[in-house]
């Protein structure tokens, strides 16, 4: 069964601190993995996208890693800012005669001053 | 232009009303999507259009009727909705090559917040 599991469910950190969000998946055959940031009541915004051959990708203070062997990904946020407070969603796509996209439940991040 | 726009931003309707949600993109994308998102849940796929043709319908009730007039526009017609249909409705688009691309990223619009009374 194609699944995407994220942890933790929620996280509270102080401004300026770093944090790491986890994503485990069982999607097959794997096509790509994306991390999105979603502010409350807004549409998700793409942060990174990685294919099978990529194991790290950065976008400013966001760095995503991918281990295709263990089917795990992480999103590392450096020097967090109040504006980083949002839900972070891991999305994995499969290629099987089309495009199947599976969303994780997301991690809700709260950055406090 | 890397933007997907949606109108209206908010919509309140009664169960007997007929309304439409609109989505537009000018990125030359050939795949467009409708998602429904309840609070604190991930988006749930409703429909996918590929090259203006409906390619995926995730068993959505017929009170939701999608329409793709051209490659830039996607509508969602609403009729006889139920209060449980209240949600954030997201539109997305992607390049949508005829062969699935490994780097095909979906770009999301800001959503329409729908409330059914």
mmCIF file of C-alpha atoms in Angstrom:
data_model
loop_
_atom_site.group_PDB
_atom_site.id
_atom_site.type_symbol
_atom_site.label_atom_id
_atom_site.label_comp_id
_atom_site.label_asym_id
_atom_site.label_seq_id
_atom_site.Cartn_x
_atom_site.Cartn_y
_atom_site.Cartn_z
ATOM 1 C CA UNK A 1 0.000 0.000 0.000
ATOM 2 C CA UNK A 2 1.326 3.437 -0.956
ATOM 3 C CA UNK A 3 1.787 5.510 2.181
ATOM 4 C CA UNK A 4 3.625 8.612 3.351
ATOM 5 C CA UNK A 5 4.193 9.087 7.071
ATOM 6 C CA UNK A 6 5.530 12.250 8.632
ATOM 7 C CA UNK A 7 6.916 12.936 12.079
ATOM 8 C CA UNK A 8 6.590 14.648 14.366
ATOM 9 C CA UNK A 9 2.943 15.584 14.028
ATOM 10 C CA UNK A 10 3.732 18.996 15.518
ATOM 11 C CA UNK A 11 6.797 20.808 16.746
ATOM 12 C CA UNK A 12 7.452 23.955 18.759
ATOM 13 C CA UNK A 13 10.871 25.610 18.550
ATOM 14 C CA UNK A 14 12.389 28.943 19.508
ATOM 15 C CA UNK A 15 13.246 31.498 16.867
ATOM 16 C CA UNK A 16 16.787 31.059 15.598
ATOM 17 C CA UNK A 17 16.942 27.332 16.351
ATOM 18 C CA UNK A 18 17.291 24.572 13.782
ATOM 19 C CA UNK A 19 14.892 21.680 13.327
ATOM 20 C CA UNK A 20 14.485 18.544 11.240
ATOM 21 C CA UNK A 21 11.242 17.042 9.970
ATOM 22 C CA UNK A 22 10.991 13.417 8.880
ATOM 23 C CA UNK A 23 9.154 11.648 6.075
ATOM 24 C CA UNK A 24 9.011 7.869 5.493
ATOM 25 C CA UNK A 25 7.287 6.444 2.450
ATOM 26 C CA UNK A 26 6.335 3.128 0.907
ATOM 27 C CA UNK A 27 5.362 4.507 -2.495
ATOM 28 C CA UNK A 28 6.384 2.385 -5.460
ATOM 29 C CA UNK A 29 7.525 2.763 -8.172
ATOM 30 C CA UNK A 30 9.076 5.964 -6.896
ATOM 31 C CA UNK A 31 9.142 9.025 -9.146
ATOM 32 C CA UNK A 32 9.850 12.043 -6.989
ATOM 33 C CA UNK A 33 9.506 13.484 -3.499
ATOM 34 C CA UNK A 34 8.509 17.037 -2.786
ATOM 35 C CA UNK A 35 8.338 19.145 0.329
ATOM 36 C CA UNK A 36 5.692 21.855 0.492
ATOM 37 C CA UNK A 37 5.128 24.638 3.016
ATOM 38 C CA UNK A 38 1.508 25.524 3.696
ATOM 39 C CA UNK A 39 0.437 28.544 5.703
ATOM 40 C CA UNK A 40 -2.958 28.241 7.393
ATOM 41 C CA UNK A 41 -5.777 28.759 4.907
ATOM 42 C CA UNK A 42 -3.406 29.103 1.947
ATOM 43 C CA UNK A 43 -2.284 26.829 -0.848
ATOM 44 C CA UNK A 44 0.918 24.757 -0.469
ATOM 45 C CA UNK A 45 4.128 26.256 -1.845
ATOM 46 C CA UNK A 46 6.816 23.963 -3.226
ATOM 47 C CA UNK A 47 10.149 24.059 -1.362
ATOM 48 C CA UNK A 48 12.127 21.236 -2.977
ATOM 49 C CA UNK A 49 11.704 18.354 -5.372
ATOM 50 C CA UNK A 50 14.026 15.343 -5.559
ATOM 51 C CA UNK A 51 14.200 12.371 -7.892
ATOM 52 C CA UNK A 52 15.704 8.935 -7.271
ATOM 53 C CA UNK A 53 19.265 10.006 -8.062
ATOM 54 C CA UNK A 54 19.308 13.085 -5.843
ATOM 55 C CA UNK A 55 20.084 12.827 -2.141
ATOM 56 C CA UNK A 56 20.121 16.466 -1.114
ATOM 57 C CA UNK A 57 18.619 19.705 -2.296
ATOM 58 C CA UNK A 58 18.679 23.156 -0.749
ATOM 59 C CA UNK A 59 16.392 26.161 -1.023
ATOM 60 C CA UNK A 60 17.704 28.962 1.153
ATOM 61 C CA UNK A 61 17.422 27.905 4.782
ATOM 62 C CA UNK A 62 15.628 24.693 3.789
ATOM 63 C CA UNK A 63 17.643 21.562 3.010
ATOM 64 C CA UNK A 64 15.959 18.318 2.025
ATOM 65 C CA UNK A 65 17.638 14.918 1.984
ATOM 66 C CA UNK A 66 16.526 11.694 0.388
ATOM 67 C CA UNK A 67 17.640 8.128 1.041
ATOM 68 C CA UNK A 68 15.954 6.074 -1.663
ATOM 69 C CA UNK A 69 17.269 2.818 -0.182
ATOM 70 C CA UNK A 70 15.601 3.296 3.186
ATOM 71 C CA UNK A 71 12.761 5.366 1.673
ATOM 72 C CA UNK A 72 13.294 8.225 4.048
ATOM 73 C CA UNK A 73 13.492 11.963 3.591
ATOM 74 C CA UNK A 74 14.132 14.839 5.939
ATOM 75 C CA UNK A 75 13.647 18.573 5.781
ATOM 76 C CA UNK A 76 16.127 20.614 7.791
ATOM 77 C CA UNK A 77 15.319 24.225 8.617
ATOM 78 C CA UNK A 78 18.230 26.386 9.673
ATOM 79 C CA UNK A 79 18.022 29.511 11.854
ATOM 80 C CA UNK A 80 14.236 29.387 12.062
ATOM 81 C CA UNK A 81 12.158 32.535 11.725
ATOM 82 C CA UNK A 82 8.667 33.341 12.961
ATOM 83 C CA UNK A 83 7.476 33.177 9.352
ATOM 84 C CA UNK A 84 8.503 29.519 9.204
ATOM 85 C CA UNK A 85 5.438 28.684 11.323
ATOM 86 C CA UNK A 86 3.350 26.564 8.957
ATOM 87 C CA UNK A 87 2.529 23.000 7.989
ATOM 88 C CA UNK A 88 5.208 21.137 6.065
ATOM 89 C CA UNK A 89 3.872 18.448 3.788
ATOM 90 C CA UNK A 90 5.858 15.613 2.226
ATOM 91 C CA UNK A 91 4.435 14.485 -1.106
ATOM 92 C CA UNK A 92 5.600 11.393 -2.982
ATOM 93 C CA UNK A 93 4.695 10.595 -6.570
ATOM 94 C CA UNK A 94 4.687 7.188 -8.205
ATOM 95 C CA UNK A 95 4.917 6.384 -11.884
ATOM 96 C CA UNK A 96 2.717 3.476 -12.752
ATOM 97 C CA UNK A 97 1.101 4.130 -16.088
ATOM 98 C CA UNK A 98 0.246 7.618 -14.914
ATOM 99 C CA UNK A 99 0.844 9.782 -11.908
ATOM 100 C CA UNK A 100 -0.162 8.800 -8.398
ATOM 101 C CA UNK A 101 0.531 11.450 -5.791
ATOM 102 C CA UNK A 102 0.398 10.618 -2.093
ATOM 103 C CA UNK A 103 0.363 13.349 0.529
ATOM 104 C CA UNK A 104 1.687 12.972 4.044
ATOM 105 C CA UNK A 105 -0.414 14.324 6.905
ATOM 106 C CA UNK A 106 2.101 17.122 7.461
ATOM 107 C CA UNK A 107 4.093 18.455 10.384
ATOM 108 C CA UNK A 108 2.794 21.601 12.028
ATOM 109 C CA UNK A 109 5.731 23.803 13.012
ATOM 110 C CA UNK A 110 5.357 26.633 15.500
ATOM 111 C CA UNK A 111 8.264 29.041 15.858
ATOM 112 C CA UNK A 112 8.122 31.144 19.020
ATOM 113 C CA UNK A 113 9.919 34.386 19.776
ATOM 114 C CA UNK B 1 4.263 34.111 -14.477
ATOM 115 C CA UNK B 2 4.467 31.250 -12.012
ATOM 116 C CA UNK B 3 1.125 31.804 -10.389
ATOM 117 C CA UNK B 4 -2.092 29.869 -10.140
ATOM 118 C CA UNK B 5 -5.041 32.123 -9.338
ATOM 119 C CA UNK B 6 -8.358 31.098 -7.838
ATOM 120 C CA UNK B 7 -11.607 32.979 -7.442
ATOM 121 C CA UNK B 8 -13.441 33.644 -5.270
ATOM 122 C CA UNK B 9 -11.264 33.598 -2.146
ATOM 123 C CA UNK B 10 -14.275 32.912 0.045
ATOM 124 C CA UNK B 11 -17.706 31.541 -0.799
ATOM 125 C CA UNK B 12 -20.733 30.973 1.394
ATOM 126 C CA UNK B 13 -23.632 29.103 -0.180
ATOM 127 C CA UNK B 14 -26.841 27.383 0.774
ATOM 128 C CA UNK B 15 -27.559 23.764 0.023
ATOM 129 C CA UNK B 16 -29.858 24.690 -2.869
ATOM 130 C CA UNK B 17 -27.494 27.149 -4.537
ATOM 131 C CA UNK B 18 -25.480 26.669 -7.707
ATOM 132 C CA UNK B 19 -22.025 28.248 -7.733
ATOM 133 C CA UNK B 20 -18.708 27.835 -9.524
ATOM 134 C CA UNK B 21 -15.090 27.984 -8.492
ATOM 135 C CA UNK B 22 -12.561 29.219 -11.018
ATOM 136 C CA UNK B 23 -8.879 28.514 -11.494
ATOM 137 C CA UNK B 24 -6.456 30.020 -14.002
ATOM 138 C CA UNK B 25 -2.786 29.541 -14.882
ATOM 139 C CA UNK B 26 -0.626 30.965 -17.660
ATOM 140 C CA UNK B 27 2.445 28.782 -17.265
ATOM 141 C CA UNK B 28 1.600 26.617 -20.262
ATOM 142 C CA UNK B 29 0.849 23.691 -17.971
ATOM 143 C CA UNK B 30 -1.252 20.923 -19.483
ATOM 144 C CA UNK B 31 -2.315 19.177 -16.269
ATOM 145 C CA UNK B 32 -4.694 20.782 -13.788
ATOM 146 C CA UNK B 33 -6.041 19.450 -10.526
ATOM 147 C CA UNK B 34 -8.794 20.035 -7.985
ATOM 148 C CA UNK B 35 -8.169 19.146 -4.343
ATOM 149 C CA UNK B 36 -10.368 19.357 -1.254
ATOM 150 C CA UNK B 37 -8.704 20.074 2.074
ATOM 151 C CA UNK B 38 -10.324 19.883 5.492
ATOM 152 C CA UNK B 39 -8.757 21.615 8.481
ATOM 153 C CA UNK B 40 -5.514 20.046 9.711
ATOM 154 C CA UNK B 41 -5.658 17.377 6.984
ATOM 155 C CA UNK B 42 -3.632 16.994 3.792
ATOM 156 C CA UNK B 43 -5.275 17.844 0.460
ATOM 157 C CA UNK B 44 -7.402 15.095 -1.085
ATOM 158 C CA UNK B 45 -7.325 14.748 -4.852
ATOM 159 C CA UNK B 46 -10.704 15.161 -6.556
ATOM 160 C CA UNK B 47 -10.071 15.528 -10.298
ATOM 161 C CA UNK B 48 -7.194 15.648 -12.762
ATOM 162 C CA UNK B 49 -7.380 17.138 -16.234
ATOM 163 C CA UNK B 50 -4.668 16.307 -18.722
ATOM 164 C CA UNK B 51 -4.650 18.155 -22.036
ATOM 165 C CA UNK B 52 -8.164 19.461 -21.280
ATOM 166 C CA UNK B 53 -9.526 15.951 -20.841
ATOM 167 C CA UNK B 54 -10.675 14.479 -17.531
ATOM 168 C CA UNK B 55 -8.177 11.755 -16.698
ATOM 169 C CA UNK B 56 -8.849 11.084 -13.008
ATOM 170 C CA UNK B 57 -12.069 11.305 -11.006
ATOM 171 C CA UNK B 58 -11.485 10.061 -7.479
ATOM 172 C CA UNK B 59 -15.072 8.885 -7.003
ATOM 173 C CA UNK B 60 -16.276 12.403 -6.312
ATOM 174 C CA UNK B 61 -20.067 12.880 -5.843
ATOM 175 C CA UNK B 62 -21.873 14.273 -8.876
ATOM 176 C CA UNK B 63 -22.770 17.445 -6.990
ATOM 177 C CA UNK B 64 -19.209 18.481 -7.942
ATOM 178 C CA UNK B 65 -18.822 18.920 -11.688
ATOM 179 C CA UNK B 66 -15.447 19.920 -13.171
ATOM 180 C CA UNK B 67 -14.972 21.684 -16.478
ATOM 181 C CA UNK B 68 -11.854 22.598 -18.435
ATOM 182 C CA UNK B 69 -12.837 25.157 -21.125
ATOM 183 C CA UNK B 70 -9.236 25.541 -22.324
ATOM 184 C CA UNK B 71 -5.671 24.784 -21.283
ATOM 185 C CA UNK B 72 -5.503 27.796 -18.928
ATOM 186 C CA UNK B 73 -8.829 27.527 -17.155
ATOM 187 C CA UNK B 74 -10.391 25.026 -14.798
ATOM 188 C CA UNK B 75 -13.812 25.360 -13.215
ATOM 189 C CA UNK B 76 -15.574 23.434 -10.498
ATOM 190 C CA UNK B 77 -19.355 23.694 -10.623
ATOM 191 C CA UNK B 78 -21.169 23.171 -7.343
ATOM 192 C CA UNK B 79 -24.815 22.182 -6.905
ATOM 193 C CA UNK B 80 -26.847 20.888 -3.965
ATOM 194 C CA UNK B 81 -23.846 20.703 -1.653
ATOM 195 C CA UNK B 82 -23.946 19.459 1.915
ATOM 196 C CA UNK B 83 -22.517 21.177 5.024
ATOM 197 C CA UNK B 84 -19.784 18.513 5.173
ATOM 198 C CA UNK B 85 -18.537 19.804 1.809
ATOM 199 C CA UNK B 86 -17.297 22.933 3.567
ATOM 200 C CA UNK B 87 -13.527 22.993 3.066
ATOM 201 C CA UNK B 88 -10.631 24.727 1.353
ATOM 202 C CA UNK B 89 -10.702 23.887 -2.358
ATOM 203 C CA UNK B 90 -7.294 24.003 -3.987
ATOM 204 C CA UNK B 91 -6.460 24.126 -7.639
ATOM 205 C CA UNK B 92 -3.027 23.063 -8.898
ATOM 206 C CA UNK B 93 -1.282 22.788 -12.234
ATOM 207 C CA UNK B 94 1.798 21.010 -13.533
ATOM 208 C CA UNK B 95 3.613 20.607 -16.831
ATOM 209 C CA UNK B 96 1.766 17.367 -17.394
ATOM 210 C CA UNK B 97 3.799 15.826 -20.192
ATOM 211 C CA UNK B 98 2.102 12.912 -21.869
ATOM 212 C CA UNK B 99 4.768 10.676 -20.325
ATOM 213 C CA UNK B 100 5.029 11.178 -16.571
ATOM 214 C CA UNK B 101 7.963 13.444 -15.780
ATOM 215 C CA UNK B 102 10.123 12.733 -12.758
ATOM 216 C CA UNK B 103 10.349 16.428 -11.973
ATOM 217 C CA UNK B 104 6.732 17.369 -12.573
ATOM 218 C CA UNK B 105 5.908 19.719 -9.703
ATOM 219 C CA UNK B 106 2.412 20.836 -8.900
ATOM 220 C CA UNK B 107 1.935 24.557 -8.347
ATOM 221 C CA UNK B 108 -0.983 25.347 -6.068
ATOM 222 C CA UNK B 109 -3.338 28.286 -6.032
ATOM 223 C CA UNK B 110 -4.284 30.081 -2.797
ATOM 224 C CA UNK B 111 -7.550 28.173 -2.529
ATOM 225 C CA UNK B 112 -11.219 29.023 -2.137
ATOM 226 C CA UNK B 113 -12.626 28.747 1.372
ATOM 227 C CA UNK B 114 -16.104 27.267 0.903
ATOM 228 C CA UNK B 115 -18.776 27.276 3.590
ATOM 229 C CA UNK B 116 -22.048 25.435 2.979
ATOM 230 C CA UNK B 117 -24.897 26.434 5.262
#
